[in-house]
Amino acid sequence: MCGIVGYYGKRNVPEVVLNGLKTLEYRGYDSSGMAFAGKNGLSIIKSVGKIKELEEKFKNNPINGTVGIGHSRWATHGVPSEVNAHPHIDCKNKIAVVHNGIIENFMELKNELIAKGHKFVSDTDTEVIVHLIEDNYTDNFEEAFKKSVPLLRGAFAIAVICADCPDTIFFARMKSPLVIGIGRGETFLASDVVAFLDYAREVVYIDNGQLGFIKKGKISMFDFDGNPIKYKTSMVLWDAEMAKKNGYKYFMLKEIYEQPECLAKTINGTIRNNDFYLPNFNIPVEHLKKIRRISIVACGTAYHAGFLGKYFIEELAKLPVDIDVASEFIYREPIISDDTLFIAISQSGETADTKEAVVKARKFGVKTVAVTNVVGSSITREVDGVIYTNAGFEKGVAATKSFTTQVLVMYVIALYLAKIREMISEETLLEYISELSSISQKIEIILQHKNIENIKMIARMYQNCRDFLFLGRNVNYPLALEGALKLKEISYIHAEGYAAGEMKHGPIALIDENCPVVVIMTKSKLYEKVISNVKEVAARKGLVIGIASEGDDTAKTVVKNLIKIPDASPYVSAILSVIPLQLLSYYIADVRGCDIDQPRNLAKSVTVE
Ligand code: AGP
């Protein structure tokens, strides 16, 4: 996730901005920059790599000003480079902007501005903001800013400075976080409070649809229609560590709660105006029409996302799909011909086994695609095309938001292939695409307090069990595998995921009153079969924890504990069902006192074979 810092006050402005960027390093980034406005106009400095490289550059070019903004960039549009690093400036080198989020309508705005003679230098969506303000700026910068912001669509938190008003920071927020810090005769602006906790604890949280400016420390706030609004201040009592987690106990929990925002970004990064938007896919449609088989390879949680992709693609695009864990694929003799499309999934883009699998696949002369969360990661340099998950930096070792966004991307790929192969009607396709916009709001429902309290209660009940089984059928089978992995890796309880239909072929021998069985039993064509599997378990005193669809009145009669999720198509249901699995594992691990963000023996990215 990008980091934003702004400062006006009596301290050394570059020093405060640099320190702020250093405290935001935990958010993950690939480049950074600062801009200052003062008596010498606007000055700017940017660097690829770590903040210390920006600091080195600054030492050799000590620019300054009375007001400053800074940014650490997690690339989403445009590879990590100095040109694409923020701040971005206008044609006249008077205005600078830093941004966190995604401007959905940046292409149409960019085309309009280019037609008016504006010169763009970067590949980013952010740059349109500063040229838009420039285009609206005649003699009143505040008015130009208030006129420009409502034209932006998407998720954004922005900070802007202008050489003509070197005592003012302009800000606006829609979905991406932004907060003002109030000090003694000084004011701060940041993506989160940790950036200025050393200087100020009185804050103003900027809400969605709010914009304004801080002039000589005085805050003026408006809605996007330009109506003045009153703001309220609050006091931050967290220490810096807690602030980085935004008050959550662990990064994993913070990242679970980020999923509504992340999935909205994933949708915005792959679907535009009800059609596919895959700018880095790079596989010609003509080639895709000739594809007769898909091969998907990944590790761990990413493998489970690929497994879900198998079900999606086979059902929607009517293409056979092979699925392998990378460590097996690289040592077996796969039969791959040039009508195969090879898809590698990797959050980090650095997993050695998965990268090796890509190298092996390329030897067969097939087209290769990576689904990854890290722009410019190693795997992106090995493949023909990329689809980014846009989940933002994931710090918890246990994959959460990276998994749900991977699953969403696999669903988009399945729909895309179905459309190209004319296996789906335009009407059905639009129905599935329009359902995507409900995902974030449905996850918010799952995250409501009463549901969390229910999951916490279940976690306390089963915290000392030695074995768990996770069961599911069809798309819920890979979810069962993922639920088991989550529990294993953060609570150290042994857990196995199984196809529910497999119970009678052995695992049912495990069932007794000490063995909790988590069953994903959401509405589907196989619901009746899953119910009978649940009854088999219950008949042997098994403790069934059911994840069922809202409105299902049967489930509560056959399970011991029930977790409800909003009703949805089986494809979207698969994404929603993951949230309770993540939360159940989290709260069991928490009540067991485990180090959830850094589980024993595990690394976030396994860069060795
Ligand atoms: C999942 O919670 C684990 N952290 C692990 O299985 C992970 O998914 C696997 O190592 C693959 O990592 P990648 O997605 O970065 O390739």
Short mmCIF file of C-alpha atoms in Angstrom, two decimals, residues 50-349:
data_model
loop_
_atom_site.label_atom_id
_atom_site.label_comp_id
_atom_site.label_asym_id
_atom_site.label_seq_id
_atom_site.Cartn_x
_atom_site.Cartn_y
_atom_site.Cartn_z
CA LYS A 50 14.58 2.08 -0.33
CA ILE A 51 14.07 5.34 1.58
CA LYS A 52 17.75 5.34 2.46
CA GLU A 53 18.50 5.78 -1.26
CA LEU A 54 16.16 8.76 -1.37
CA GLU A 55 17.92 10.11 1.72
CA GLU A 56 21.32 9.71 0.06
CA LYS A 57 20.07 11.58 -3.00
CA PHE A 58 18.65 14.31 -0.76
CA LYS A 59 21.99 14.75 1.03
CA ASN A 60 23.55 15.55 -2.37
CA ASN A 61 20.64 17.80 -3.33
CA PRO A 62 19.25 19.32 -0.10
CA ILE A 63 16.06 20.90 -1.49
CA ASN A 64 13.73 22.65 0.95
CA GLY A 65 10.50 24.59 1.34
CA THR A 66 7.93 25.82 3.86
CA VAL A 67 5.53 23.00 3.04
CA GLY A 68 6.30 19.47 1.91
CA ILE A 69 4.78 16.15 0.82
CA GLY A 70 6.32 12.69 0.52
CA HIS A 71 5.32 9.30 -0.88
CA SER A 72 6.38 5.66 -0.81
CA ARG A 73 4.99 3.80 -3.83
CA TRP A 74 3.66 0.23 -4.08
CA ALA A 75 3.38 -0.01 -7.86
CA THR A 76 0.00 -0.84 -9.36
CA HIS A 77 0.02 1.08 -12.70
CA GLY A 78 3.48 1.29 -14.26
CA VAL A 79 6.61 -0.55 -13.20
CA PRO A 80 8.77 0.68 -10.31
CA SER A 81 10.91 3.50 -11.76
CA GLU A 82 11.97 7.07 -10.93
CA VAL A 83 9.64 8.40 -13.62
CA ASN A 84 6.68 6.52 -12.13
CA ALA A 85 7.59 7.38 -8.53
CA HIS A 86 5.54 10.09 -6.82
CA PRO A 87 5.28 13.09 -6.46
CA HIS A 88 4.05 13.87 -9.97
CA ILE A 89 4.13 17.46 -11.27
CA ASP A 90 2.26 19.56 -13.82
CA CYS A 91 3.58 20.96 -17.11
CA LYS A 92 4.64 24.24 -15.48
CA ASN A 93 6.47 22.62 -12.56
CA LYS A 94 4.28 24.45 -10.03
CA ILE A 95 2.01 21.73 -8.65
CA ALA A 96 2.93 18.37 -7.05
CA VAL A 97 0.67 15.45 -6.08
CA VAL A 98 1.10 12.20 -4.15
CA HIS A 99 -1.62 9.53 -4.27
CA ASN A 100 -2.63 6.21 -2.73
CA GLY A 101 -5.28 4.17 -4.55
CA ILE A 102 -6.45 3.70 -8.15
CA ILE A 103 -8.03 6.32 -10.45
CA GLU A 104 -10.48 4.21 -12.46
CA ASN A 105 -11.19 6.88 -15.12
CA PHE A 106 -7.58 7.91 -15.59
CA MET A 107 -7.41 6.93 -19.26
CA GLU A 108 -10.35 9.09 -20.33
CA LEU A 109 -9.04 12.01 -18.26
CA LYS A 110 -5.54 11.53 -19.66
CA ASN A 111 -6.79 11.51 -23.25
CA GLU A 112 -8.79 14.70 -22.66
CA LEU A 113 -5.81 16.43 -21.07
CA ILE A 114 -3.40 15.33 -23.80
CA ALA A 115 -5.83 16.69 -26.35
CA LYS A 116 -5.58 20.02 -24.50
CA GLY A 117 -1.80 19.95 -24.84
CA HIS A 118 -0.73 18.53 -21.48
CA LYS A 119 2.49 16.54 -21.57
CA PHE A 120 2.59 13.29 -19.56
CA VAL A 121 5.88 11.62 -18.62
CA SER A 122 4.83 8.58 -16.55
CA ASP A 123 2.70 5.41 -16.98
CA THR A 124 0.85 6.06 -13.76
CA ASP A 125 -2.82 6.83 -13.21
CA THR A 126 -1.78 9.41 -10.58
CA GLU A 127 -0.29 11.88 -13.04
CA VAL A 128 -3.71 12.80 -14.40
CA ILE A 129 -4.56 14.41 -11.05
CA VAL A 130 -1.92 17.11 -11.24
CA HIS A 131 -2.60 17.94 -14.91
CA LEU A 132 -6.34 18.09 -14.20
CA ILE A 133 -5.77 20.61 -11.41
CA GLU A 134 -3.39 22.57 -13.65
CA ASP A 135 -6.03 22.60 -16.36
CA ASN A 136 -8.61 24.03 -13.95
CA TYR A 137 -6.22 26.51 -12.33
CA THR A 138 -6.46 30.13 -13.41
CA ASP A 139 -6.09 32.46 -10.42
CA ASN A 140 -7.60 30.57 -7.44
CA PHE A 141 -5.90 27.31 -6.54
CA GLU A 142 -8.44 26.35 -3.87
CA GLU A 143 -11.23 26.59 -6.45
CA ALA A 144 -9.19 24.65 -9.00
CA PHE A 145 -8.64 21.88 -6.47
CA LYS A 146 -12.31 21.76 -5.43
CA LYS A 147 -13.36 21.64 -9.08
CA SER A 148 -10.90 18.86 -10.03
CA VAL A 149 -11.30 16.30 -7.24
CA PRO A 150 -14.98 15.40 -7.95
CA LEU A 151 -13.96 14.49 -11.52
CA LEU A 152 -11.85 11.60 -10.21
CA ARG A 153 -13.44 8.16 -9.93
CA GLY A 154 -12.04 5.21 -7.95
CA ALA A 155 -10.16 4.90 -4.68
CA PHE A 156 -7.82 7.74 -3.75
CA ALA A 157 -6.12 9.57 -0.94
CA ILE A 158 -4.21 12.57 -2.30
CA ALA A 159 -2.00 15.37 -1.02
CA VAL A 160 -1.17 18.35 -3.24
CA ILE A 161 1.08 21.42 -2.88
CA CYS A 162 1.52 24.42 -5.19
CA ALA A 163 4.40 26.87 -5.55
CA ASP A 164 1.86 29.74 -5.54
CA CYS A 165 0.67 28.87 -2.02
CA PRO A 166 3.72 27.55 -0.13
CA ASP A 167 1.86 27.59 3.20
CA THR A 168 -0.90 25.19 2.26
CA ILE A 169 -1.39 21.42 1.80
CA PHE A 170 -4.45 20.30 -0.13
CA PHE A 171 -6.03 16.91 0.51
CA ALA A 172 -8.89 14.66 -0.61
CA ARG A 173 -10.09 11.18 0.30
CA MET A 174 -12.23 8.52 -1.35
CA LYS A 175 -11.80 4.98 0.15
CA SER A 176 -8.02 5.10 0.75
CA PRO A 177 -7.09 6.22 4.29
CA LEU A 178 -5.87 9.75 5.10
CA VAL A 179 -5.48 11.47 8.46
CA ILE A 180 -4.47 14.95 9.68
CA GLY A 181 -2.21 15.40 12.72
CA ILE A 182 -2.52 18.61 14.73
CA GLY A 183 0.61 19.80 16.54
CA ARG A 184 1.52 23.09 18.21
CA GLY A 185 1.62 25.54 15.28
CA GLU A 186 2.26 22.68 12.89
CA THR A 187 0.16 20.27 10.91
CA PHE A 188 0.75 16.81 9.47
CA LEU A 189 -1.03 14.71 6.85
CA ALA A 190 -0.46 10.96 6.39
CA SER A 191 -1.84 7.61 5.23
CA ASP A 192 -1.79 6.52 8.86
CA VAL A 193 -0.99 8.12 12.18
CA VAL A 194 2.27 6.26 12.74
CA ALA A 195 3.95 8.75 10.35
CA PHE A 196 3.63 11.63 12.86
CA LEU A 197 3.04 9.95 16.23
CA ASP A 198 6.38 11.35 17.48
CA TYR A 199 5.05 14.89 16.95
CA ALA A 200 1.25 14.87 17.36
CA ARG A 201 -1.53 12.72 18.82
CA GLU A 202 -4.54 14.94 18.14
CA VAL A 203 -5.93 13.81 14.79
CA VAL A 204 -8.70 14.39 12.27
CA TYR A 205 -9.68 11.28 10.32
CA ILE A 206 -10.71 12.38 6.83
CA ASP A 207 -13.83 10.53 5.63
CA ASN A 208 -14.78 9.37 2.16
CA GLY A 209 -15.95 12.21 -0.06
CA GLN A 210 -14.11 14.88 1.89
CA LEU A 211 -11.52 17.35 0.60
CA GLY A 212 -9.91 20.47 1.94
CA PHE A 213 -6.72 22.28 2.76
CA ILE A 214 -4.50 23.10 5.69
CA LYS A 215 -3.38 26.75 5.38
CA LYS A 216 -0.80 27.89 7.93
CA GLY A 217 -2.06 25.10 10.19
CA LYS A 218 -5.76 26.04 9.81
CA ILE A 219 -7.93 23.19 8.49
CA SER A 220 -10.77 23.85 6.04
CA MET A 221 -12.94 20.85 5.12
CA PHE A 222 -15.59 20.44 2.39
CA ASP A 223 -17.63 17.70 0.79
CA PHE A 224 -17.08 16.99 -2.92
CA ASP A 225 -19.90 19.42 -3.76
CA GLY A 226 -17.89 22.20 -2.11
CA ASN A 227 -20.12 22.52 0.98
CA PRO A 228 -18.13 23.36 4.13
CA ILE A 229 -18.26 20.61 6.75
CA LYS A 230 -17.32 20.52 10.39
CA TYR A 231 -14.66 18.04 11.41
CA LYS A 232 -14.01 16.51 14.80
CA THR A 233 -10.68 15.70 16.40
CA SER A 234 -9.73 12.64 18.43
CA MET A 235 -6.70 11.52 20.41
CA VAL A 236 -4.50 8.59 19.36
CA LEU A 237 -3.47 6.49 22.34
CA TRP A 238 -1.65 3.77 20.39
CA ASP A 239 2.09 3.34 20.40
CA ALA A 240 3.87 3.23 17.03
CA GLU A 241 3.67 -0.58 16.71
CA MET A 242 -0.08 -0.59 17.28
CA ALA A 243 -0.47 2.32 14.89
CA LYS A 244 1.23 0.35 12.07
CA LYS A 245 -1.43 -2.29 12.59
CA ASN A 246 -4.07 0.42 12.62
CA GLY A 247 -5.05 -0.76 16.09
CA TYR A 248 -5.34 -4.45 15.14
CA LYS A 249 -3.41 -6.90 17.30
CA TYR A 250 -1.68 -8.51 14.30
CA PHE A 251 -1.08 -7.55 10.68
CA MET A 252 -2.95 -10.70 9.65
CA LEU A 253 -6.16 -9.38 11.22
CA LYS A 254 -5.62 -5.94 9.67
CA GLU A 255 -5.17 -7.62 6.27
CA ILE A 256 -8.31 -9.73 6.73
CA TYR A 257 -10.22 -6.49 7.28
CA GLU A 258 -8.57 -4.86 4.26
CA GLN A 259 -10.14 -7.43 1.93
CA PRO A 260 -13.25 -5.39 0.98
CA GLU A 261 -10.98 -2.55 -0.17
CA CYS A 262 -8.47 -4.88 -1.85
CA LEU A 263 -11.10 -6.86 -3.76
CA ALA A 264 -12.63 -3.58 -4.99
CA LYS A 265 -9.17 -2.64 -6.28
CA THR A 266 -8.73 -6.07 -7.89
CA ILE A 267 -12.05 -5.63 -9.69
CA ASN A 268 -11.06 -2.11 -10.78
CA GLY A 269 -7.75 -3.49 -11.99
CA THR A 270 -9.37 -6.19 -14.18
CA ILE A 271 -12.88 -5.00 -15.12
CA ARG A 272 -13.74 -1.57 -16.59
CA ASN A 273 -17.21 -0.50 -17.83
CA ASN A 274 -18.46 -4.11 -17.59
CA ASP A 275 -15.69 -5.38 -19.84
CA PHE A 276 -12.29 -6.97 -19.26
CA TYR A 277 -9.32 -4.67 -18.59
CA LEU A 278 -6.16 -6.77 -18.64
CA PRO A 279 -3.47 -4.28 -19.72
CA ASN A 280 -0.52 -6.60 -18.99
CA PHE A 281 -2.06 -9.93 -20.08
CA ASN A 282 -0.30 -9.74 -23.48
CA ILE A 283 -1.74 -12.98 -24.89
CA PRO A 284 -3.43 -12.28 -28.25
CA VAL A 285 -7.11 -13.21 -28.45
CA GLU A 286 -6.40 -15.24 -31.59
CA HIS A 287 -3.94 -17.34 -29.59
CA LEU A 288 -6.40 -17.78 -26.73
CA LYS A 289 -8.98 -19.09 -29.18
CA LYS A 290 -6.58 -21.91 -30.11
CA ILE A 291 -5.92 -22.93 -26.51
CA ARG A 292 -7.12 -26.46 -25.74
CA ARG A 293 -5.75 -26.91 -22.23
CA ILE A 294 -4.71 -24.84 -19.22
CA SER A 295 -1.91 -25.74 -16.83
CA ILE A 296 -1.90 -23.99 -13.45
CA VAL A 297 1.07 -24.21 -11.07
CA ALA A 298 1.64 -22.62 -7.65
CA CYS A 299 2.56 -23.35 -4.03
CA GLY A 300 0.66 -23.32 -0.74
CA THR A 301 -2.24 -20.93 -0.59
CA ALA A 302 -1.61 -19.79 -4.16
CA TYR A 303 -2.05 -23.43 -5.21
CA HIS A 304 -5.48 -23.44 -3.57
CA ALA A 305 -6.39 -20.33 -5.58
CA GLY A 306 -5.24 -22.15 -8.70
CA PHE A 307 -7.32 -25.18 -7.73
CA LEU A 308 -10.38 -22.95 -7.50
CA GLY A 309 -9.39 -21.59 -10.91
CA LYS A 310 -9.56 -25.16 -12.25
CA TYR A 311 -13.23 -25.42 -11.27
CA PHE A 312 -14.03 -21.93 -12.59
CA ILE A 313 -12.32 -22.42 -15.97
CA GLU A 314 -13.62 -25.95 -16.60
CA GLU A 315 -17.17 -24.94 -15.73
CA LEU A 316 -17.29 -21.56 -17.46
CA ALA A 317 -14.80 -21.81 -20.35
CA LYS A 318 -15.17 -25.59 -20.91
CA LEU A 319 -11.38 -26.03 -21.03
CA PRO A 320 -9.55 -28.92 -19.31
CA VAL A 321 -7.24 -27.70 -16.54
CA ASP A 322 -4.22 -29.42 -15.00
CA ILE A 323 -3.24 -28.18 -11.55
CA ASP A 324 0.10 -28.90 -9.86
CA VAL A 325 2.08 -27.82 -6.86
CA ALA A 326 5.23 -26.31 -8.35
CA SER A 327 7.63 -28.60 -6.48
CA GLU A 328 5.98 -31.62 -8.14
CA PHE A 329 5.56 -30.06 -11.57
CA ILE A 330 9.26 -29.29 -11.98
CA TYR A 331 10.21 -32.95 -11.40
CA ARG A 332 7.52 -34.81 -13.27
CA GLU A 333 7.23 -35.32 -17.08
CA PRO A 334 4.18 -33.20 -17.92
CA ILE A 335 2.63 -33.66 -21.35
CA ILE A 336 2.40 -30.07 -22.58
CA SER A 337 1.78 -29.02 -26.18
CA ASP A 338 1.75 -25.55 -27.66
CA ASP A 339 -2.02 -25.29 -27.37
CA THR A 340 -1.61 -25.11 -23.59
CA LEU A 341 -1.77 -21.84 -21.65
CA PHE A 342 0.43 -21.96 -18.55
CA ILE A 343 -0.61 -19.91 -15.49
CA ALA A 344 1.68 -19.45 -12.47
CA ILE A 345 0.25 -17.91 -9.29
CA SER A 346 2.53 -16.32 -6.73
CA GLN A 347 1.79 -13.52 -4.26
CA SER A 348 5.44 -12.59 -3.88
CA GLY A 349 6.47 -13.44 -7.43
#
